[in-house]
RNA sequence: GGCGCGGUACCCAAGCGGCUAAGGGAGAGGUCUGCAAAACCUCUAUCCGUCGGUUCGAGUCCGACCCGCGCCUCCA
């Protein structure tokens, strides 16, 4: 039984989907006014883990992720650049897709864009007006919070307790109550707007998620995810709009992932600790090492991003890669060592039990590393048969449908991924994915010749040269193994 | 002020009432190796922010306190 911590109620509870075997999932997507930073990716990777694990447990998933392509920031950005909204947001949408693939995140089933769903939003606002939950003021339409008594249930907020914030937003005209929020914003000079039956204007921030989720998932669906900062007001407002309009429960389970901080502090451009994915990759790190790091801390815990932690993540992932390489090299037939099957089963049980428990990734990973720890000694003593090694490798392939931290064939082909290759003794013909340059191959071959001639000075010089190229050599009994490594530690 | 999160070894991080406190990284010694690397073996928290309490028994429950952090209408 899978259990999740539901923000609504604040407790870990059994997960029971509305339709057996099916999960309807909505995750808050990017506002495409800029490139995402690694904190955004932390959230998307958490959602990917969630999704992959649900699939692993046999669920079919219908995943919707919105693309917010009209809001204050996209409008401001487009104006500043003197281009249309569509032209302004397009590169960010494309970059989002690229980075998502780079991080091995499965695409959603639907990526509805706000600008493509104006009629649905208008319809929803119309319903709210008709039902008396909304009112007009100076061309804008607001949601009247005091008509929705359940307001504040998700975030456990009492409106009276809210610290009165600065109310200098020029968009806010006269509202009945300070906390009422805009469903529809009156047109302003120079801003894009739509002519609709509820009047000209553009949608408020929250309405798109309510309108698009109902379209693709129905009035009530299973899971809604986002960052903790979305709890209030965004998700609170979504609940108010959706439940007021539809008269039924909006979402059964809310999952919120905690923030990522850098060196213990919130990322900010002024502090110089603000990283986008490209900034990290530019330092030579493998994107899947980044994925591993962002994945390996429980989603409800604040994640402190440091390059030291990234180095540790890389090493941990390397240990898995080395282990898989060693499995590949097993050629022996049989053995009377300890049986492998129980070790694999124990690992699988631990892995599933961990993730079943509100995605306890640490427990799941511990089970995986324990398997490595148990099999490596057998490997070292030559007590693993080829068949057994294949079984262990198959297990890793199985769990990697969830973790997705191993080089995938497509990305490995680009040669960016640290992956063990293997060169038969003396020939340096490399096999296996990962790719290595022709000069690299030639150097390995030269070094093998030098070693055969006991010219160790030359051999070591070549090894250093390859290291400078980011290639580490490991001399094994039956040949030389190479792997690519990232930037130097420290 | 309100709501919430966290403080477990040198670092990261599980455990949340009961065997010798997971796992990863780093470090020390050893085996293997031409040397390395990887792997293996051994070691590295009598103790889980502090002080009380409950209990036969507490990082694990209760209370108080001390730190660090997040949100309170831009924000994953």
PDB file of N, CA, C and O (backbone and C1' of nucleotides) in Angstrom, chain A residues 39 73 161-163 179 205 226-227 229-230 259-260 266 301-302 312 316 319 360 366 369 373 376 456 460 463 475, chain B residues 1-3 11 13-15 22-26 34-41 69-76:
ATOM      1  N   UNK A  39      16.129  24.886  -8.386  1.00  0.00           N
ATOM      2  CA  UNK A  39      15.048  24.679  -7.425  1.00  0.00           C
ATOM      3  C   UNK A  39      13.771  24.226  -8.119  1.00  0.00           C
ATOM      4  O   UNK A  39      13.062  23.351  -7.623  1.00  0.00           O
ATOM      5  N   UNK A  73       4.654  38.615 -15.296  1.00  0.00           N
ATOM      6  CA  UNK A  73       6.073  38.559 -15.672  1.00  0.00           C
ATOM      7  C   UNK A  73       6.305  38.314 -17.158  1.00  0.00           C
ATOM      8  O   UNK A  73       7.221  38.887 -17.752  1.00  0.00           O
ATOM      9  N   UNK A 161      -5.077  36.459  10.655  1.00  0.00           N
ATOM     10  CA  UNK A 161      -3.702  36.364  11.131  1.00  0.00           C
ATOM     11  C   UNK A 161      -2.688  36.816  10.095  1.00  0.00           C
ATOM     12  O   UNK A 161      -1.507  36.951  10.393  1.00  0.00           O
ATOM     13  N   UNK A 162      -3.161  36.992   8.869  1.00  0.00           N
ATOM     14  CA  UNK A 162      -2.218  37.364   7.825  1.00  0.00           C
ATOM     15  C   UNK A 162      -1.630  38.733   8.096  1.00  0.00           C
ATOM     16  O   UNK A 162      -2.351  39.684   8.389  1.00  0.00           O
ATOM     17  N   UNK A 163      -0.362  38.784   7.984  1.00  0.00           N
ATOM     18  CA  UNK A 163       0.303  40.074   8.133  1.00  0.00           C
ATOM     19  C   UNK A 163      -0.083  40.918   6.931  1.00  0.00           C
ATOM     20  O   UNK A 163       0.079  40.500   5.790  1.00  0.00           O
ATOM     21  N   UNK A 179      -8.350  40.240   0.883  1.00  0.00           N
ATOM     22  CA  UNK A 179      -7.848  38.929   0.497  1.00  0.00           C
ATOM     23  C   UNK A 179      -8.512  38.369  -0.750  1.00  0.00           C
ATOM     24  O   UNK A 179      -8.107  37.336  -1.243  1.00  0.00           O
ATOM     25  N   UNK A 205      -4.049  34.786 -12.031  1.00  0.00           N
ATOM     26  CA  UNK A 205      -3.017  33.757 -11.966  1.00  0.00           C
ATOM     27  C   UNK A 205      -3.571  32.362 -11.693  1.00  0.00           C
ATOM     28  O   UNK A 205      -3.112  31.369 -12.243  1.00  0.00           O
ATOM     29  N   UNK A 226       3.158  20.465  -6.183  1.00  0.00           N
ATOM     30  CA  UNK A 226       3.812  21.746  -6.416  1.00  0.00           C
ATOM     31  C   UNK A 226       4.789  22.002  -5.289  1.00  0.00           C
ATOM     32  O   UNK A 226       4.985  21.155  -4.422  1.00  0.00           O
ATOM     33  N   UNK A 227       5.370  23.149  -5.305  1.00  0.00           N
ATOM     34  CA  UNK A 227       6.285  23.512  -4.227  1.00  0.00           C
ATOM     35  C   UNK A 227       5.512  24.047  -3.036  1.00  0.00           C
ATOM     36  O   UNK A 227       4.366  24.466  -3.176  1.00  0.00           O
ATOM     37  N   UNK A 229       5.707  26.698  -1.590  1.00  0.00           N
ATOM     38  CA  UNK A 229       5.335  28.100  -1.733  1.00  0.00           C
ATOM     39  C   UNK A 229       4.031  28.272  -2.512  1.00  0.00           C
ATOM     40  O   UNK A 229       3.468  29.358  -2.538  1.00  0.00           O
ATOM     41  N   UNK A 230       3.578  27.191  -3.132  1.00  0.00           N
ATOM     42  CA  UNK A 230       2.313  27.267  -3.852  1.00  0.00           C
ATOM     43  C   UNK A 230       1.096  27.049  -2.955  1.00  0.00           C
ATOM     44  O   UNK A 230      -0.029  27.323  -3.350  1.00  0.00           O
ATOM     45  N   UNK A 259      11.570  23.493  -0.431  1.00  0.00           N
ATOM     46  CA  UNK A 259      12.475  24.279  -1.245  1.00  0.00           C
ATOM     47  C   UNK A 259      13.880  23.716  -1.298  1.00  0.00           C
ATOM     48  O   UNK A 259      14.286  22.943  -0.439  1.00  0.00           O
ATOM     49  N   UNK A 260      14.571  24.154  -2.300  1.00  0.00           N
ATOM     50  CA  UNK A 260      15.990  23.916  -2.386  1.00  0.00           C
ATOM     51  C   UNK A 260      16.674  25.223  -1.981  1.00  0.00           C
ATOM     52  O   UNK A 260      16.232  26.301  -2.370  1.00  0.00           O
ATOM     53  N   UNK A 266      18.515  30.871   0.648  1.00  0.00           N
ATOM     54  CA  UNK A 266      17.631  30.907  -0.505  1.00  0.00           C
ATOM     55  C   UNK A 266      18.400  31.448  -1.708  1.00  0.00           C
ATOM     56  O   UNK A 266      19.196  32.366  -1.579  1.00  0.00           O
ATOM     57  N   UNK A 301      11.732  17.486   2.663  1.00  0.00           N
ATOM     58  CA  UNK A 301      12.821  18.047   3.446  1.00  0.00           C
ATOM     59  C   UNK A 301      13.539  19.097   2.614  1.00  0.00           C
ATOM     60  O   UNK A 301      13.739  18.931   1.417  1.00  0.00           O
ATOM     61  N   UNK A 302      13.939  20.132   3.268  1.00  0.00           N
ATOM     62  CA  UNK A 302      14.668  21.164   2.544  1.00  0.00           C
ATOM     63  C   UNK A 302      15.979  20.576   2.037  1.00  0.00           C
ATOM     64  O   UNK A 302      16.662  19.853   2.745  1.00  0.00           O
ATOM     65  N   UNK A 312      29.475  14.413  -3.994  1.00  0.00           N
ATOM     66  CA  UNK A 312      29.123  13.180  -3.277  1.00  0.00           C
ATOM     67  C   UNK A 312      28.086  12.380  -4.070  1.00  0.00           C
ATOM     68  O   UNK A 312      28.139  11.158  -4.113  1.00  0.00           O
ATOM     69  N   UNK A 316      28.542   8.631  -5.486  1.00  0.00           N
ATOM     70  CA  UNK A 316      27.583   7.569  -5.144  1.00  0.00           C
ATOM     71  C   UNK A 316      27.058   6.915  -6.424  1.00  0.00           C
ATOM     72  O   UNK A 316      26.950   5.694  -6.516  1.00  0.00           O
ATOM     73  N   UNK A 319      29.524   4.694  -7.976  1.00  0.00           N
ATOM     74  CA  UNK A 319      29.624   3.382  -7.342  1.00  0.00           C
ATOM     75  C   UNK A 319      28.644   2.409  -7.997  1.00  0.00           C
ATOM     76  O   UNK A 319      28.964   1.242  -8.211  1.00  0.00           O
ATOM     77  N   UNK A 360       9.984   7.462   0.569  1.00  0.00           N
ATOM     78  CA  UNK A 360      11.204   7.516   1.380  1.00  0.00           C
ATOM     79  C   UNK A 360      12.387   7.024   0.540  1.00  0.00           C
ATOM     80  O   UNK A 360      12.747   5.858   0.532  1.00  0.00           O
ATOM     81  N   UNK A 366      19.139   2.996   0.198  1.00  0.00           N
ATOM     82  CA  UNK A 366      19.927   2.185   1.121  1.00  0.00           C
ATOM     83  C   UNK A 366      19.796   0.708   0.751  1.00  0.00           C
ATOM     84  O   UNK A 366      20.770  -0.042   0.787  1.00  0.00           O
ATOM     85  N   UNK A 369      22.028   0.074  -2.230  1.00  0.00           N
ATOM     86  CA  UNK A 369      23.454   0.028  -1.904  1.00  0.00           C
ATOM     87  C   UNK A 369      23.803  -1.185  -1.051  1.00  0.00           C
ATOM     88  O   UNK A 369      24.914  -1.699  -1.118  1.00  0.00           O
ATOM     89  N   UNK A 373      26.683  -3.825  -1.742  1.00  0.00           N
ATOM     90  CA  UNK A 373      27.603  -4.183  -0.671  1.00  0.00           C
ATOM     91  C   UNK A 373      27.654  -5.694  -0.462  1.00  0.00           C
ATOM     92  O   UNK A 373      28.693  -6.246  -0.118  1.00  0.00           O
ATOM     93  N   UNK A 376      29.196  -7.342  -4.101  1.00  0.00           N
ATOM     94  CA  UNK A 376      30.592  -7.048  -4.439  1.00  0.00           C
ATOM     95  C   UNK A 376      31.589  -8.063  -3.881  1.00  0.00           C
ATOM     96  O   UNK A 376      32.503  -8.477  -4.598  1.00  0.00           O
ATOM     97  N   UNK A 456      56.623   1.691 -17.898  1.00  0.00           N
ATOM     98  CA  UNK A 456      55.595   2.251 -17.039  1.00  0.00           C
ATOM     99  C   UNK A 456      55.607   3.777 -17.014  1.00  0.00           C
ATOM    100  O   UNK A 456      54.591   4.411 -16.750  1.00  0.00           O
ATOM    101  N   UNK A 460      52.185   5.643 -17.496  1.00  0.00           N
ATOM    102  CA  UNK A 460      51.634   6.571 -16.501  1.00  0.00           C
ATOM    103  C   UNK A 460      51.401   7.954 -17.097  1.00  0.00           C
ATOM    104  O   UNK A 460      50.440   8.639 -16.743  1.00  0.00           O
ATOM    105  N   UNK A 463      48.286   7.817 -18.945  1.00  0.00           N
ATOM    106  CA  UNK A 463      47.156   7.767 -18.018  1.00  0.00           C
ATOM    107  C   UNK A 463      46.825   9.173 -17.503  1.00  0.00           C
ATOM    108  O   UNK A 463      45.668   9.552 -17.385  1.00  0.00           O
ATOM    109  N   UNK A 475      43.001  -0.655 -14.546  1.00  0.00           N
ATOM    110  CA  UNK A 475      43.573  -1.877 -15.100  1.00  0.00           C
ATOM    111  C   UNK A 475      42.978  -3.084 -14.390  1.00  0.00           C
ATOM    112  O   UNK A 475      43.125  -3.233 -13.184  1.00  0.00           O
TER     113      UNK A 475
ATOM    114  P     G B   1       6.481  36.988  18.417  1.00  0.00           P
ATOM    115  O5'   G B   1       5.081  37.287  17.692  1.00  0.00           O
ATOM    116  C5'   G B   1       3.940  37.708  18.411  1.00  0.00           C
ATOM    117  C4'   G B   1       2.790  37.733  17.450  1.00  0.00           C
ATOM    118  C3'   G B   1       2.506  36.407  16.755  1.00  0.00           C
ATOM    119  O3'   G B   1       1.701  35.569  17.554  1.00  0.00           O
ATOM    120  C1'   G B   1       2.601  38.105  15.130  1.00  0.00           C
ATOM    121  P     G B   2       1.881  33.956  17.434  1.00  0.00           P
ATOM    122  O5'   G B   2       1.184  33.644  16.039  1.00  0.00           O
ATOM    123  C5'   G B   2      -0.233  33.738  15.902  1.00  0.00           C
ATOM    124  C4'   G B   2      -0.617  33.351  14.492  1.00  0.00           C
ATOM    125  C3'   G B   2      -0.135  31.981  14.059  1.00  0.00           C
ATOM    126  O3'   G B   2      -1.000  30.956  14.518  1.00  0.00           O
ATOM    127  C1'   G B   2       0.376  33.550  12.380  1.00  0.00           C
ATOM    128  P     C B   3      -0.368  29.519  14.872  1.00  0.00           P
ATOM    129  O5'   C B   3       0.006  28.940  13.439  1.00  0.00           O
ATOM    130  C5'   C B   3      -1.022  28.655  12.493  1.00  0.00           C
ATOM    131  C4'   C B   3      -0.396  28.283  11.176  1.00  0.00           C
ATOM    132  C3'   C B   3       0.615  27.137  11.230  1.00  0.00           C
ATOM    133  O3'   C B   3      -0.004  25.870  11.294  1.00  0.00           O
ATOM    134  C1'   C B   3       1.479  28.881   9.897  1.00  0.00           C
ATOM    135  P     C B  11      29.937  17.487  10.622  1.00  0.00           P
ATOM    136  O5'   C B  11      29.833  17.307   9.046  1.00  0.00           O
ATOM    137  C5'   C B  11      30.153  18.382   8.165  1.00  0.00           C
ATOM    138  C4'   C B  11      29.825  17.981   6.753  1.00  0.00           C
ATOM    139  C3'   C B  11      28.401  17.493   6.545  1.00  0.00           C
ATOM    140  O3'   C B  11      27.490  18.554   6.375  1.00  0.00           O
ATOM    141  C1'   C B  11      29.888  15.976   5.529  1.00  0.00           C
ATOM    142  P     A B  13      21.022  16.510   4.610  1.00  0.00           P
ATOM    143  O5'   A B  13      20.716  14.933   4.709  1.00  0.00           O
ATOM    144  C5'   A B  13      20.301  14.213   3.562  1.00  0.00           C
ATOM    145  C4'   A B  13      20.129  12.752   3.928  1.00  0.00           C
ATOM    146  C3'   A B  13      19.129  12.483   5.034  1.00  0.00           C
ATOM    147  O3'   A B  13      17.823  12.452   4.494  1.00  0.00           O
ATOM    148  C1'   A B  13      21.126  11.256   5.443  1.00  0.00           C
ATOM    149  P     A B  14      16.567  12.276   5.428  1.00  0.00           P
ATOM    150  O5'   A B  14      16.469  10.686   5.490  1.00  0.00           O
ATOM    151  C5'   A B  14      15.777  10.078   6.555  1.00  0.00           C
ATOM    152  C4'   A B  14      15.928   8.596   6.420  1.00  0.00           C
ATOM    153  C3'   A B  14      15.217   7.800   7.495  1.00  0.00           C
ATOM    154  O3'   A B  14      13.866   7.580   7.114  1.00  0.00           O
ATOM    155  C1'   A B  14      17.434   7.029   7.301  1.00  0.00           C
ATOM    156  P     G B  15      12.709   7.894   8.102  1.00  0.00           P
ATOM    157  O5'   G B  15      12.983   6.890   9.305  1.00  0.00           O
ATOM    158  C5'   G B  15      12.996   5.486   9.059  1.00  0.00           C
ATOM    159  C4'   G B  15      13.670   4.798  10.220  1.00  0.00           C
ATOM    160  C3'   G B  15      13.018   5.046  11.571  1.00  0.00           C
ATOM    161  O3'   G B  15      12.070   4.011  11.789  1.00  0.00           O
ATOM    162  C1'   G B  15      15.358   5.399  11.729  1.00  0.00           C
ATOM    163  P     A B  22      23.447   0.682  12.635  1.00  0.00           P
ATOM    164  O5'   A B  22      22.622   1.202  11.394  1.00  0.00           O
ATOM    165  C5'   A B  22      23.188   1.225  10.120  1.00  0.00           C
ATOM    166  C4'   A B  22      22.140   0.846   9.121  1.00  0.00           C
ATOM    167  C3'   A B  22      22.583   1.007   7.688  1.00  0.00           C
ATOM    168  O3'   A B  22      23.319  -0.123   7.264  1.00  0.00           O
ATOM    169  C1'   A B  22      20.499   2.028   7.965  1.00  0.00           C
ATOM    170  P     G B  23      24.803   0.094   6.721  1.00  0.00           P
ATOM    171  O5'   G B  23      24.542   0.969   5.428  1.00  0.00           O
ATOM    172  C5'   G B  23      23.742   0.463   4.366  1.00  0.00           C
ATOM    173  C4'   G B  23      23.428   1.572   3.391  1.00  0.00           C
ATOM    174  C3'   G B  23      24.630   2.416   2.994  1.00  0.00           C
ATOM    175  O3'   G B  23      25.411   1.782   1.993  1.00  0.00           O
ATOM    176  C1'   G B  23      22.860   3.845   3.562  1.00  0.00           C
ATOM    177  P     G B  24      26.961   2.126   1.875  1.00  0.00           P
ATOM    178  O5'   G B  24      26.947   3.573   1.239  1.00  0.00           O
ATOM    179  C5'   G B  24      26.408   3.774  -0.062  1.00  0.00           C
ATOM    180  C4'   G B  24      26.462   5.238  -0.406  1.00  0.00           C
ATOM    181  C3'   G B  24      27.833   5.878  -0.253  1.00  0.00           C
ATOM    182  O3'   G B  24      28.672   5.600  -1.356  1.00  0.00           O
ATOM    183  C1'   G B  24      26.223   7.263   0.747  1.00  0.00           C
ATOM    184  P     G B  25      30.224   5.521  -1.142  1.00  0.00           P
ATOM    185  O5'   G B  25      30.611   7.028  -0.783  1.00  0.00           O
ATOM    186  C5'   G B  25      30.463   8.043  -1.756  1.00  0.00           C
ATOM    187  C4'   G B  25      30.765   9.380  -1.145  1.00  0.00           C
ATOM    188  C3'   G B  25      32.161   9.550  -0.548  1.00  0.00           C
ATOM    189  O3'   G B  25      33.129   9.809  -1.543  1.00  0.00           O
ATOM    190  C1'   G B  25      30.565  10.443   0.934  1.00  0.00           C
ATOM    191  P     A B  26      34.596   9.269  -1.362  1.00  0.00           P
ATOM    192  O5'   A B  26      35.114  10.087  -0.088  1.00  0.00           O
ATOM    193  C5'   A B  26      35.318  11.496  -0.183  1.00  0.00           C
ATOM    194  C4'   A B  26      35.725  12.029   1.176  1.00  0.00           C
ATOM    195  C3'   A B  26      36.910  11.337   1.825  1.00  0.00           C
ATOM    196  O3'   A B  26      38.140  11.809   1.327  1.00  0.00           O
ATOM    197  C1'   A B  26      35.182  11.553   3.408  1.00  0.00           C
ATOM    198  P     G B  34      51.074  -6.440 -11.106  1.00  0.00           P
ATOM    199  O5'   G B  34      52.032  -5.258 -10.680  1.00  0.00           O
ATOM    200  C5'   G B  34      53.373  -5.516 -10.280  1.00  0.00           C
ATOM    201  C4'   G B  34      54.176  -4.267 -10.376  1.00  0.00           C
ATOM    202  C3'   G B  34      53.579  -3.045  -9.685  1.00  0.00           C
ATOM    203  O3'   G B  34      53.876  -3.069  -8.306  1.00  0.00           O
ATOM    204  C1'   G B  34      54.343  -2.440 -11.834  1.00  0.00           C
ATOM    205  P     C B  35      52.741  -2.729  -7.251  1.00  0.00           P
ATOM    206  O5'   C B  35      52.480  -1.178  -7.515  1.00  0.00           O
ATOM    207  C5'   C B  35      53.510  -0.229  -7.240  1.00  0.00           C
ATOM    208  C4'   C B  35      53.123   1.105  -7.789  1.00  0.00           C
ATOM    209  C3'   C B  35      51.767   1.612  -7.346  1.00  0.00           C
ATOM    210  O3'   C B  35      51.830   2.176  -6.059  1.00  0.00           O
ATOM    211  C1'   C B  35      52.057   1.993  -9.660  1.00  0.00           C
ATOM    212  P     A B  36      50.519   2.308  -5.200  1.00  0.00           P
ATOM    213  O5'   A B  36      49.690   3.319  -6.093  1.00  0.00           O
ATOM    214  C5'   A B  36      48.299   3.293  -6.079  1.00  0.00           C
ATOM    215  C4'   A B  36      47.800   4.141  -7.214  1.00  0.00           C
ATOM    216  C3'   A B  36      46.300   4.158  -7.328  1.00  0.00           C
ATOM    217  O3'   A B  36      45.769   5.154  -6.488  1.00  0.00           O
ATOM    218  C1'   A B  36      47.224   3.635  -9.430  1.00  0.00           C
ATOM    219  P     A B  37      44.579   4.769  -5.498  1.00  0.00           P
ATOM    220  O5'   A B  37      43.381   4.556  -6.516  1.00  0.00           O
ATOM    221  C5'   A B  37      42.960   5.609  -7.375  1.00  0.00           C
ATOM    222  C4'   A B  37      42.054   5.051  -8.440  1.00  0.00           C
ATOM    223  C3'   A B  37      40.908   4.195  -7.912  1.00  0.00           C
ATOM    224  O3'   A B  37      39.820   4.995  -7.516  1.00  0.00           O
ATOM    225  C1'   A B  37      41.977   3.073  -9.675  1.00  0.00           C
ATOM    226  P     A B  38      38.953   4.559  -6.281  1.00  0.00           P
ATOM    227  O5'   A B  38      38.226   3.246  -6.815  1.00  0.00           O
ATOM    228  C5'   A B  38      37.234   3.344  -7.831  1.00  0.00           C
ATOM    229  C4'   A B  38      36.871   1.954  -8.297  1.00  0.00           C
ATOM    230  C3'   A B  38      36.424   0.993  -7.204  1.00  0.00           C
ATOM    231  O3'   A B  38      35.064   1.163  -6.879  1.00  0.00           O
ATOM    232  C1'   A B  38      38.010  -0.066  -8.569  1.00  0.00           C
ATOM    233  P     A B  39      34.572   0.883  -5.396  1.00  0.00           P
ATOM    234  O5'   A B  39      34.871  -0.669  -5.210  1.00  0.00           O
ATOM    235  C5'   A B  39      34.115  -1.633  -5.937  1.00  0.00           C
ATOM    236  C4'   A B  39      34.670  -3.002  -5.658  1.00  0.00           C
ATOM    237  C3'   A B  39      34.806  -3.365  -4.191  1.00  0.00           C
ATOM    238  O3'   A B  39      33.575  -3.787  -3.633  1.00  0.00           O
ATOM    239  C1'   A B  39      36.805  -3.911  -5.310  1.00  0.00           C
ATOM    240  P     C B  40      33.310  -3.543  -2.096  1.00  0.00           P
ATOM    241  O5'   C B  40      34.227  -4.662  -1.434  1.00  0.00           O
ATOM    242  C5'   C B  40      34.026  -6.031  -1.739  1.00  0.00           C
ATOM    243  C4'   C B  40      35.130  -6.845  -1.112  1.00  0.00           C
ATOM    244  C3'   C B  40      35.342  -6.592   0.369  1.00  0.00           C
ATOM    245  O3'   C B  40      34.432  -7.343   1.159  1.00  0.00           O
ATOM    246  C1'   C B  40      37.425  -6.490  -0.722  1.00  0.00           C
ATOM    247  P     C B  41      33.896  -6.713   2.488  1.00  0.00           P
ATOM    248  O5'   C B  41      35.134  -6.907   3.474  1.00  0.00           O
ATOM    249  C5'   C B  41      35.594  -8.209   3.801  1.00  0.00           C
ATOM    250  C4'   C B  41      36.781  -8.099   4.712  1.00  0.00           C
ATOM    251  C3'   C B  41      36.602  -7.147   5.885  1.00  0.00           C
ATOM    252  O3'   C B  41      35.893  -7.754   6.954  1.00  0.00           O
ATOM    253  C1'   C B  41      38.684  -6.736   4.864  1.00  0.00           C
ATOM    254  P     C B  69      19.255  31.421   9.527  1.00  0.00           P
ATOM    255  O5'   C B  69      18.129  30.681   8.692  1.00  0.00           O
ATOM    256  C5'   C B  69      18.486  29.861   7.596  1.00  0.00           C
ATOM    257  C4'   C B  69      17.313  29.045   7.144  1.00  0.00           C
ATOM    258  C3'   C B  69      16.075  29.804   6.698  1.00  0.00           C
ATOM    259  O3'   C B  69      16.236  30.398   5.424  1.00  0.00           O
ATOM    260  C1'   C B  69      15.421  27.933   7.955  1.00  0.00           C
ATOM    261  P     G B  70      15.305  31.598   5.020  1.00  0.00           P
ATOM    262  O5'   G B  70      13.929  30.869   4.653  1.00  0.00           O
ATOM    263  C5'   G B  70      13.894  29.960   3.572  1.00  0.00           C
ATOM    264  C4'   G B  70      12.541  29.310   3.499  1.00  0.00           C
ATOM    265  C3'   G B  70      11.366  30.253   3.371  1.00  0.00           C
ATOM    266  O3'   G B  70      11.215  30.704   2.042  1.00  0.00           O
ATOM    267  C1'   G B  70      10.864  28.628   4.986  1.00  0.00           C
ATOM    268  P     C B  71      10.655  32.155   1.809  1.00  0.00           P
ATOM    269  O5'   C B  71       9.099  31.955   2.043  1.00  0.00           O
ATOM    270  C5'   C B  71       8.359  31.091   1.202  1.00  0.00           C
ATOM    271  C4'   C B  71       6.965  30.942   1.726  1.00  0.00           C
ATOM    272  C3'   C B  71       6.236  32.252   2.004  1.00  0.00           C
ATOM    273  O3'   C B  71       5.716  32.837   0.829  1.00  0.00           O
ATOM    274  C1'   C B  71       5.949  30.825   3.840  1.00  0.00           C
ATOM    275  P     C B  72       5.635  34.383   0.776  1.00  0.00           P
ATOM    276  O5'   C B  72       4.478  34.690   1.828  1.00  0.00           O
ATOM    277  C5'   C B  72       3.158  34.205   1.602  1.00  0.00           C
ATOM    278  C4'   C B  72       2.262  34.658   2.719  1.00  0.00           C
ATOM    279  C3'   C B  72       2.334  36.134   3.062  1.00  0.00           C
ATOM    280  O3'   C B  72       1.595  36.919   2.137  1.00  0.00           O
ATOM    281  C1'   C B  72       2.351  34.873   5.039  1.00  0.00           C
ATOM    282  P     U B  73       2.119  38.327   1.728  1.00  0.00           P
ATOM    283  O5'   U B  73       2.198  38.340   0.149  1.00  0.00           O
ATOM    284  C5'   U B  73       2.733  37.274  -0.594  1.00  0.00           C
ATOM    285  C4'   U B  73       1.814  36.998  -1.763  1.00  0.00           C
ATOM    286  C3'   U B  73       1.619  38.202  -2.668  1.00  0.00           C
ATOM    287  O3'   U B  73       2.508  38.014  -3.752  1.00  0.00           O
ATOM    288  C1'   U B  73      -0.466  37.146  -2.148  1.00  0.00           C
ATOM    289  P     C B  74       3.022  39.158  -4.588  1.00  0.00           P
ATOM    290  O5'   C B  74       3.503  38.106  -5.689  1.00  0.00           O
ATOM    291  C5'   C B  74       2.833  37.844  -6.881  1.00  0.00           C
ATOM    292  C4'   C B  74       3.885  37.333  -7.821  1.00  0.00           C
ATOM    293  C3'   C B  74       4.324  35.899  -7.560  1.00  0.00           C
ATOM    294  O3'   C B  74       3.474  34.975  -8.204  1.00  0.00           O
ATOM    295  C1'   C B  74       6.223  37.282  -7.803  1.00  0.00           C
ATOM    296  P     C B  75       3.205  33.537  -7.526  1.00  0.00           P
ATOM    297  O5'   C B  75       4.631  32.845  -7.414  1.00  0.00           O
ATOM    298  C5'   C B  75       5.231  32.214  -8.568  1.00  0.00           C
ATOM    299  C4'   C B  75       6.648  31.849  -8.227  1.00  0.00           C
ATOM    300  C3'   C B  75       6.824  30.588  -7.372  1.00  0.00           C
ATOM    301  O3'   C B  75       7.024  29.389  -8.099  1.00  0.00           O
ATOM    302  C1'   C B  75       8.159  32.379  -6.551  1.00  0.00           C
ATOM    303  P     A B  76       7.315  29.205  -9.649  1.00  0.00           P
ATOM    304  O5'   A B  76       7.472  27.682  -9.256  1.00  0.00           O
ATOM    305  C5'   A B  76       7.097  26.582  -9.989  1.00  0.00           C
ATOM    306  C4'   A B  76       7.222  25.470  -8.987  1.00  0.00           C
ATOM    307  C3'   A B  76       6.693  25.856  -7.627  1.00  0.00           C
ATOM    308  O3'   A B  76       5.313  25.567  -7.540  1.00  0.00           O
ATOM    309  C1'   A B  76       8.855  24.907  -7.418  1.00  0.00           C
TER     310        A B  76
END
